[in-house]
Coordinates of C-alpha atoms and ligand atoms in Angstrom, one line a residue:
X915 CA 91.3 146.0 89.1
X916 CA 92.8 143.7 91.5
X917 CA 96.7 143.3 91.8
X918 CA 98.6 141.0 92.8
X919 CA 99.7 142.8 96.1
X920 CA 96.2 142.5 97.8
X921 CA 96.5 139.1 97.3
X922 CA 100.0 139.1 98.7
X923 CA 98.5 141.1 102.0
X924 CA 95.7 138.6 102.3
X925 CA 97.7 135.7 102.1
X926 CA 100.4 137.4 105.2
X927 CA 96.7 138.2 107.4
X928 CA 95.4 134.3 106.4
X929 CA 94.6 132.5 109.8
X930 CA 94.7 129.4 107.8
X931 CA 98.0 129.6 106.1
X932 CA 99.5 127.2 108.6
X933 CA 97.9 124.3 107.0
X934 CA 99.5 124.5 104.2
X935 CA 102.7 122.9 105.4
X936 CA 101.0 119.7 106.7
X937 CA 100.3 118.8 103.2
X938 CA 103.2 117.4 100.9
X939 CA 102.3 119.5 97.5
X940 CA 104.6 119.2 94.9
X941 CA 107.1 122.4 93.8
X942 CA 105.5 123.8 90.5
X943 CA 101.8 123.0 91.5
X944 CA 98.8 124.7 92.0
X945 CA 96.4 122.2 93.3
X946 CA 92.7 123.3 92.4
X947 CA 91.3 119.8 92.6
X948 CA 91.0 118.7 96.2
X949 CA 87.3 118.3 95.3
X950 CA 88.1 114.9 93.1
X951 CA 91.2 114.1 95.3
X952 CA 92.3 115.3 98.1
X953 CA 96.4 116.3 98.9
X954 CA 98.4 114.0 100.9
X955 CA 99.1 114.9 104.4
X956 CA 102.4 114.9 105.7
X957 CA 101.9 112.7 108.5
X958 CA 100.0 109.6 106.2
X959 CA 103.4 108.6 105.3
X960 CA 104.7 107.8 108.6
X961 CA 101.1 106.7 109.8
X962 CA 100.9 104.3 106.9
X963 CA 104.1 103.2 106.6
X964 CA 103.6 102.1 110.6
X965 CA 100.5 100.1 110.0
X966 CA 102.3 98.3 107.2
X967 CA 105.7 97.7 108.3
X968 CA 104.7 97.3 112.4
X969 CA 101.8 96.2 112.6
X970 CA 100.9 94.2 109.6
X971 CA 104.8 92.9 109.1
X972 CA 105.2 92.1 112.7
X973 CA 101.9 92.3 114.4
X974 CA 100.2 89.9 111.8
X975 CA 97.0 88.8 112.9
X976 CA 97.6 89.6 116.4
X977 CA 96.5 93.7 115.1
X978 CA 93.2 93.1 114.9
X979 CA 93.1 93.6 118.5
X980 CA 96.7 94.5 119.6
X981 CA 96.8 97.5 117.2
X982 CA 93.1 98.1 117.1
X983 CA 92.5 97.1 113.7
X984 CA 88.9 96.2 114.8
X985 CA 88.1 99.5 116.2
X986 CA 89.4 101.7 113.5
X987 CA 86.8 102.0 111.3
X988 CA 84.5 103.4 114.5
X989 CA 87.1 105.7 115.6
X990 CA 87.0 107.4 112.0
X991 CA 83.6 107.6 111.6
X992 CA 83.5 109.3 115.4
X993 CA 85.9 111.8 113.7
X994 CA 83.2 112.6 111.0
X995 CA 80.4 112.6 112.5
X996 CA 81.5 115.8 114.5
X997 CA 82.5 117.3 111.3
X998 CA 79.3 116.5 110.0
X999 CA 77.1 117.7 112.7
X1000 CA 76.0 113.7 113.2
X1001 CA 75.3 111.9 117.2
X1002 CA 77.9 109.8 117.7
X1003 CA 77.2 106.1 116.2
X1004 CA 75.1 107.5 113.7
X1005 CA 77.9 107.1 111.2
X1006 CA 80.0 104.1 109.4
X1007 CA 83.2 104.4 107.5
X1008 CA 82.9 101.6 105.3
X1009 CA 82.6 100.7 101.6
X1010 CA 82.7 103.4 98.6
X1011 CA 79.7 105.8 98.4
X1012 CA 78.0 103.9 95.8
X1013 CA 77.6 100.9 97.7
X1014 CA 77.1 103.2 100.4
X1015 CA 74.3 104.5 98.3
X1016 CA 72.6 101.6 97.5
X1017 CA 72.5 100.1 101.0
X1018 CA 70.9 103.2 102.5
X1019 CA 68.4 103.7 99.0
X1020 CA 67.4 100.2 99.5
X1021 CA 67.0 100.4 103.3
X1022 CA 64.6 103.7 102.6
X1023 CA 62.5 101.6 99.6
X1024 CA 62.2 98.8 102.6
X1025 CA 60.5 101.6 105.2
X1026 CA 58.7 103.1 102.6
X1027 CA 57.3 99.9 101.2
X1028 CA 54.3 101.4 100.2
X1029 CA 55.5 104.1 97.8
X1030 CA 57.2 103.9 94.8
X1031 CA 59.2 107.0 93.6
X1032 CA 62.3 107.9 94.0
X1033 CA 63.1 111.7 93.4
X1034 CA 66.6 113.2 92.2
X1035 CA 67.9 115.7 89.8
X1036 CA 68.5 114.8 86.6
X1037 CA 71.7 116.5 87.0
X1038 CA 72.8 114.6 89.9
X1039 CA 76.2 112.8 90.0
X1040 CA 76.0 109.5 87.3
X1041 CA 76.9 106.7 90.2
X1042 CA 73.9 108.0 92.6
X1043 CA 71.5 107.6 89.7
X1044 CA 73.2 104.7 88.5
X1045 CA 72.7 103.0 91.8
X1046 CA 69.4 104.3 92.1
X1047 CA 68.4 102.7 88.1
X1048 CA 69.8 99.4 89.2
X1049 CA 68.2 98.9 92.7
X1050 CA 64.5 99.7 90.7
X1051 CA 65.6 96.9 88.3
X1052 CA 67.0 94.6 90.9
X1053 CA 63.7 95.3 92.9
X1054 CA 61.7 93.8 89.8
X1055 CA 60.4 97.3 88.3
X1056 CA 58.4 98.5 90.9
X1057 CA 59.6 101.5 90.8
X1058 CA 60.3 105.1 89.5
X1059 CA 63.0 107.4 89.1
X1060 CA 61.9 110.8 89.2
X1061 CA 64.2 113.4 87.6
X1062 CA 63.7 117.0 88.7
X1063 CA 65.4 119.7 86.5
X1064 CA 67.3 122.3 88.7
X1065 CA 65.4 124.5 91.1
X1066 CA 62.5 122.1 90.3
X1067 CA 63.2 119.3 93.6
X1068 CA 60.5 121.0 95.7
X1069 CA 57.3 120.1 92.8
X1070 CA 58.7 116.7 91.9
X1071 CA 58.3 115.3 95.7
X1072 CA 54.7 114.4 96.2
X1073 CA 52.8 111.8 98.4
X1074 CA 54.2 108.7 96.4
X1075 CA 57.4 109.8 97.1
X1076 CA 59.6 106.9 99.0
X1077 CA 63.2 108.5 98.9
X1078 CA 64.3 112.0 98.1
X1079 CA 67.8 111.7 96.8
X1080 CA 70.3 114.9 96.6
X1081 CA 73.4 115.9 96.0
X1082 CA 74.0 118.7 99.0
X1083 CA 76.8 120.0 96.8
X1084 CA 76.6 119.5 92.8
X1085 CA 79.7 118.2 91.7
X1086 CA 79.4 119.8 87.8
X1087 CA 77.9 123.7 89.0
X1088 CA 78.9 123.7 92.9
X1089 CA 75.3 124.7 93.6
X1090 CA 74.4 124.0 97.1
X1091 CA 71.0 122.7 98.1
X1092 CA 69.1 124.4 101.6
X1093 CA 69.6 120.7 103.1
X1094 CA 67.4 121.8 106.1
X1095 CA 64.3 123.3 103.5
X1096 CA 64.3 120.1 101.6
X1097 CA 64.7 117.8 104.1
X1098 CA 61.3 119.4 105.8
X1099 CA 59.4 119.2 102.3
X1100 CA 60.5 115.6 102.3
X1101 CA 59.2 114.2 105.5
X1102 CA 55.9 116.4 105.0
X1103 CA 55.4 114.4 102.5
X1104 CA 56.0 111.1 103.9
X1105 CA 59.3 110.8 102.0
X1106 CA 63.0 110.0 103.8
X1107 CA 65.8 112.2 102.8
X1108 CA 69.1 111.0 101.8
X1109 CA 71.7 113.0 101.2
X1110 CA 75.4 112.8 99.4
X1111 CA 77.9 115.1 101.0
X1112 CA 80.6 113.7 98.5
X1113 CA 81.4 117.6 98.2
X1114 CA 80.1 118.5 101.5
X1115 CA 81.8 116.7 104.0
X1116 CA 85.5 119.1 105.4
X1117 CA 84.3 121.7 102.7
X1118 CA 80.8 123.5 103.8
X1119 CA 79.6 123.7 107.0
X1120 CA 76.9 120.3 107.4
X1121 CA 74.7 119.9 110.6
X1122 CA 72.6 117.4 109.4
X1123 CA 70.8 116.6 113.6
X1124 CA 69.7 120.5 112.9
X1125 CA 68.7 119.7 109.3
X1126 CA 66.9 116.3 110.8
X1127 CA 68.6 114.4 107.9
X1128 CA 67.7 110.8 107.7
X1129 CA 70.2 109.3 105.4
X1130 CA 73.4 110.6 104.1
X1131 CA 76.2 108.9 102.3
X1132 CA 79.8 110.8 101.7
X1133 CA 83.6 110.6 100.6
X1134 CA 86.5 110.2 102.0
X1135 CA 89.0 111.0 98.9
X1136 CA 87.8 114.7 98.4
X1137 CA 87.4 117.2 100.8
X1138 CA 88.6 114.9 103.8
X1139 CA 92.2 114.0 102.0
X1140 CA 91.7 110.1 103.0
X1141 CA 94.2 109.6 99.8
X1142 CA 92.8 107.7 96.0
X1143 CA 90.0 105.4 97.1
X1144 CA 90.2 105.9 100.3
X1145 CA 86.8 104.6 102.4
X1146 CA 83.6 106.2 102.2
X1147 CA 80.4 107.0 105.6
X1148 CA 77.1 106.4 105.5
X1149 CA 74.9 108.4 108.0
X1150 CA 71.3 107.3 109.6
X1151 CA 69.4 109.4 112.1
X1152 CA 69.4 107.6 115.4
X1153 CA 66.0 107.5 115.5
X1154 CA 65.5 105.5 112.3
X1155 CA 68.3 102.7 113.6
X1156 CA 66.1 100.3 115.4
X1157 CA 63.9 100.0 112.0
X1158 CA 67.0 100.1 109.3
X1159 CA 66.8 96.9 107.6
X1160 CA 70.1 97.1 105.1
X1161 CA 69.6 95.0 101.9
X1162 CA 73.6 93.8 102.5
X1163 CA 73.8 91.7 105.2
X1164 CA 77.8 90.7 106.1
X1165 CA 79.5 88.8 109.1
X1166 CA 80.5 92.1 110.4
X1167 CA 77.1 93.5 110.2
X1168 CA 75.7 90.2 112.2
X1169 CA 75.2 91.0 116.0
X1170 CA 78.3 88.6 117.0
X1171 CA 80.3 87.7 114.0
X1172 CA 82.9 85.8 116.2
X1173 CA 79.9 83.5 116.9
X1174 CA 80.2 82.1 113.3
X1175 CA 76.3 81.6 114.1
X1176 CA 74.3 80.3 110.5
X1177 CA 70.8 83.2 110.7
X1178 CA 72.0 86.4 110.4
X1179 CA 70.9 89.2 113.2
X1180 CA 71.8 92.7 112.6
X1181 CA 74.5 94.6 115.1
X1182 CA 72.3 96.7 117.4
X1183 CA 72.8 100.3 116.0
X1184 CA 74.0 101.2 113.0
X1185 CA 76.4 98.5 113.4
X1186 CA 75.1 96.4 110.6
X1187 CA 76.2 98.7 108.0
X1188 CA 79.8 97.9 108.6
X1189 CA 79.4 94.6 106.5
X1190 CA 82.9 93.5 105.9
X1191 CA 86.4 93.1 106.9
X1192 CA 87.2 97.1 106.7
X1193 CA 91.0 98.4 104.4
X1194 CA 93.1 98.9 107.0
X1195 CA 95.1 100.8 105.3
X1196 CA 92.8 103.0 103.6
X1197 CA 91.7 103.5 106.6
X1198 CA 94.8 104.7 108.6
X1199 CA 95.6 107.5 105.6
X1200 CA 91.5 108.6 106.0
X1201 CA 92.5 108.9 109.9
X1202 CA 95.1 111.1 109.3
X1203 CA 93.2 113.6 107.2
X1204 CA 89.6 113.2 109.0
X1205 CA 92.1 114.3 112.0
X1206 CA 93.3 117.2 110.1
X1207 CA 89.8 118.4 109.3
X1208 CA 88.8 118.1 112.9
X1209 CA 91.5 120.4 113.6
X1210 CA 90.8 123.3 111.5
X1211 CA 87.8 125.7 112.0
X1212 CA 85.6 125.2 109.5
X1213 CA 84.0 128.3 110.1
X1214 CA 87.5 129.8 108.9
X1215 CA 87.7 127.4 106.1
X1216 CA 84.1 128.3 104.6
X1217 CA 84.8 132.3 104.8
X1218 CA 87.9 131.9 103.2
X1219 CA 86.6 129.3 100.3
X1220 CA 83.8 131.7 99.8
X1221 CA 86.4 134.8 99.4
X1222 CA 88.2 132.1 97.1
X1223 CA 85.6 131.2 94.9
X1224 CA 84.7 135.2 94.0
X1225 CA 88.4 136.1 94.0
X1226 CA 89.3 133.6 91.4
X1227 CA 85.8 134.0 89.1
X1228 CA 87.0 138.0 88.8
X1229 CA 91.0 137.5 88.6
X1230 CA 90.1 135.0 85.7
X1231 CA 87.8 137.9 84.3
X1232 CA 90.7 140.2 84.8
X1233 CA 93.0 138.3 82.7
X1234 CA 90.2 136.8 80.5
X1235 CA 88.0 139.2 79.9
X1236 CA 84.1 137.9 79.1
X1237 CA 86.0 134.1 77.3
X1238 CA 84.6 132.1 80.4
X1239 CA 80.6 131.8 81.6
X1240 CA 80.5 131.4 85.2
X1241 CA 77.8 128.5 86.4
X1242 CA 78.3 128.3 90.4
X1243 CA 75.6 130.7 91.8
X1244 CA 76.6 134.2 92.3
X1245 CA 75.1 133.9 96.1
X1246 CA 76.8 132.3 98.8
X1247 CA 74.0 130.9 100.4
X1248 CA 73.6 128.7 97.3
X1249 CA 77.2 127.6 96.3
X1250 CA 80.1 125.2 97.7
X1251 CA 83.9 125.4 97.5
X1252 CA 84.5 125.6 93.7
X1253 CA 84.3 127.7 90.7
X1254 CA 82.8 126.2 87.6
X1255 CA 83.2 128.1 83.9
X1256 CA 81.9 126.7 80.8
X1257 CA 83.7 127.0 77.5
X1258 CA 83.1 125.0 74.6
X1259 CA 87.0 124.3 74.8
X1260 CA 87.5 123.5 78.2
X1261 CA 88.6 119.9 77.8
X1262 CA 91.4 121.0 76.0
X1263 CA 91.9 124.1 77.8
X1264 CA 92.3 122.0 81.2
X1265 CA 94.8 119.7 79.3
X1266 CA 96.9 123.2 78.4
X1267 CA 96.3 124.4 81.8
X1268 CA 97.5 121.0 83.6
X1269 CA 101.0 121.3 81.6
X1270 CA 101.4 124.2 82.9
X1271 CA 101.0 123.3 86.4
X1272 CA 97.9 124.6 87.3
X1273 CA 95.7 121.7 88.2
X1274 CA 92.3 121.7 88.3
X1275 CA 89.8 119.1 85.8
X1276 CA 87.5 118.9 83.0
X1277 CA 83.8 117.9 83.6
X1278 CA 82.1 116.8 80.1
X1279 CA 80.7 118.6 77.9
X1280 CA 82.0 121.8 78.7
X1281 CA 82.8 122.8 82.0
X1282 CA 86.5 123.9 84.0
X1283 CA 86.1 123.1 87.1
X1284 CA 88.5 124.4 90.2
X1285 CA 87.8 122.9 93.4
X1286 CA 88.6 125.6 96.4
X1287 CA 90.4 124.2 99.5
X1288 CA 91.2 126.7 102.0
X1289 CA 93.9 124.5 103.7
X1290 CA 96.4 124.1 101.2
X1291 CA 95.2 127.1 98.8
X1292 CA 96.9 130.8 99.0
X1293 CA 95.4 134.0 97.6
X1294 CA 98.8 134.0 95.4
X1295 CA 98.0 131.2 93.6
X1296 CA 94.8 132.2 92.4
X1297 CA 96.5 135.1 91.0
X1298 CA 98.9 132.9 89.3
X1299 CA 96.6 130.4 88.2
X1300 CA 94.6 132.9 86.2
X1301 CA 97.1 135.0 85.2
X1302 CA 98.7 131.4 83.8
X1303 CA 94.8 130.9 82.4
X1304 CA 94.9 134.2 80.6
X1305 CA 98.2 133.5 78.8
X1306 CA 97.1 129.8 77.7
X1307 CA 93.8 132.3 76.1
X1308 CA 95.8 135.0 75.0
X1309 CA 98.3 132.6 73.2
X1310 CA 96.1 130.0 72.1
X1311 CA 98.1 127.3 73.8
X1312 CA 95.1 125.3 73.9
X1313 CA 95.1 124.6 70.4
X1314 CA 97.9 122.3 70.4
X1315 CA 97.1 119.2 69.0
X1316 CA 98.0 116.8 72.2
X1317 CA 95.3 118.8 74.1
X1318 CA 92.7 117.2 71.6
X1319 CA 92.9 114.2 73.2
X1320 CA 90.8 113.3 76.5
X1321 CA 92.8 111.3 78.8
X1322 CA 90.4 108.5 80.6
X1323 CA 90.7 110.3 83.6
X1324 CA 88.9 114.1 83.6
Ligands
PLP1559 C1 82.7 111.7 94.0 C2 81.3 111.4 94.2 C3 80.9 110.1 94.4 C4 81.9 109.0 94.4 O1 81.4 107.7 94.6 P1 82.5 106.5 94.7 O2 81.6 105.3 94.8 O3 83.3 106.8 95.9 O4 83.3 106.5 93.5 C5 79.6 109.9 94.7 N1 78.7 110.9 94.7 C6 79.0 112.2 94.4 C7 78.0 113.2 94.4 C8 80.4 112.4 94.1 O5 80.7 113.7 93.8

């Protein structure tokens, strides 16, 4: 039985606790879905608020260079590349992830013009298969998608294998992949790996030089609290930049794009992959929390999400006996920074939960899903969020008839 004054104790011996005040969370809130969007760091307001009222009202154009407008995008890429264990100027922050997806996907099909397979999990995230279906169609049919059920990547990769595309962190169980294992399995078969660290990136330790990653792709709006549609990266290895041939090809890609010149020439680098004019804005907020991430250990931050994850899973089980199936693997080795339950309620079980304050969201067709963020998260509030859980069972809040209706966002 665990009460509610270990939790107390841990949160008074939490080296991390000091975050928690350089986010703005609201009173009444427990925030269990920084996985889908990250909080909003104190100091975006001010940051943003300068780049629109001083340097866009009375800079103007004259930001672009006086402000460093130009330069931002490279200086917040820098920032993630370290978190990601990436060389720096082997990453971009441009785009969203899909279209960060399909430049990188269709770069791979172009080096691997000879093979025609593409291998996934069937239970990947909908926009990376997306992507993946409409660059085989746009490419006139040439080639396959390969679905993989889970634990079942390793046989689907094979000698016709072009791209090996993964999710590093699934977004509906949390399972986490052995990016290192599958990356080797990958190139010994000819294949280039590309991985999404959508729920990677500021959440789980990623070193993808050690893992010799080729491509990855990532978000900015999750774990790195760049604010709602904030910028997404895109990773190549260094070694593969010379050869990258990108199948968008934009002014700000081109070599010299103040030369106006008509044939396009790629930016030495990864430099191509910036394509166009880059959200300033967007950009400015991502700074801020990319900034934030670099200064916390993430060492700290996995032990305590891991602590998390098992805390919550048995304080639900405590006030909830046996109602909820746990999917996230039991083993730490295998899981990232959330906790997902299945219930054949759980869209309406979220909606109860949600009134009640207690955030966290709904993933169809039947899975709760709490996203663990050791910056902003206490040990208390798992407490109260299950204990809140329990009573919405106990009672049968649920049940109300306004939680019957999905909302378009889950
Ligand atoms: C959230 C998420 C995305 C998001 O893609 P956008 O284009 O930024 O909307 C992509 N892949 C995975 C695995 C995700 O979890």
């Amino acid at each position: 039985m665990l009460m509610r004054a270990a939790l107390e104790l841990l949160d008074q011996n939490d080296p991390l606790a000091p975050f928690r005040d350089r986010f703005a969370l609201p009173p009444g809130v427990i925030y269990l879905d920084g996985n889908s969007l990250g909080p909003l760091p104190r100091a975006t307001v001010g940051r943003v608020m300068k780049v629109v009222t001083q340097e866009w009202g009375n800079g103007l154009i004259r930001s672009w260079n006086d402000a460093g407008w130009i330069d931002l995008a490279g200086k917040v890429a820098d920032g993630i590349a370290r978190l990601i264990g990436a060389a720096k100027g082997s990453v971009v922050v441009a785009d969203s992830t899909s279209v960060n997806l399909f430049k990188l996907l269709g770069a791979a099909l172009t080096l691997r013009s000879g093979r025609s397979v593409i291998v996934s999990e069937r239970n990947n995230f909908p926009t990376d298969l997306y992507v993946a279906q409409g660059l085989a169609a746009f490419l006139g049919g040439r080639h396959t998608l390969r679905l993989a059920e889970p634990g079942a990547v390793m046989k689907a990769i094979g000698d016709d294998t072009a791209v090996v595309m993964l999710s590093h962190v699934n977004y509906r169980t949390g399972a986490m992949h052995d990016m290192a294992a599958i990356t080797r399995a990958a190139q010994d078969h000819g294949a280039l790996m590309l991985w999404d660290l959508a729920h990677s990136a500021g959440a789980v330790p990623v070193d993808l030089a050690a893992a010799d990653a080729d491509l990855a792709v990532g978000c900015g709006y999750k774990f790195l609290n760049g604010g709602p549609g904030a910028p997404a990266f895109l990773y190549a290895a260094p070694r593969l930049h010379a050869e990258l041939r990108l199948p968008i090809t934009g002014w700000l890609g081109h070599a010299a794009p103040f030369a106006f010149e008509t044939e396009y020439r790629a930016a030495p680098g990864l430099g191509q992959a910036v394509v166009g004019t880059p959200p300033v804005l967007s950009l400015a907020a991502l700074q801020v929390g990319v900034e934030l991430a670099l200064e916390a250990p993430m060492r700290g931050i996995r032990e305590k999400s891991l602590r998390q994850v098992v805390l919550l899973a048995e304080l639900i089980n405590q006030a909830a006996p046996g109602v909820f199936h746990c999917i996230t693997p039991i083993d730490p080795a295998q899981r990232g920074s959330q906790l997902c339950l299945s219930h054949p309620d759980a869209s309406a079980i979220m909606q109860a939960l949600i009134a009640r304050g207690v955030i966290g969201d709904f993933r169809a067709p039947d899975i709760l899903r709490f996203g663990i963020t050791p910056l902003t998260l206490s040990y208390t509030e798992l407490w109260n969020a299950a204990t809140t859980l329990g009573a919405i069972m106990a009672e049968g809040a649920w049940r109300d008839p306004s939680f019957a209706v999905r909302r378009t966002v889950t």
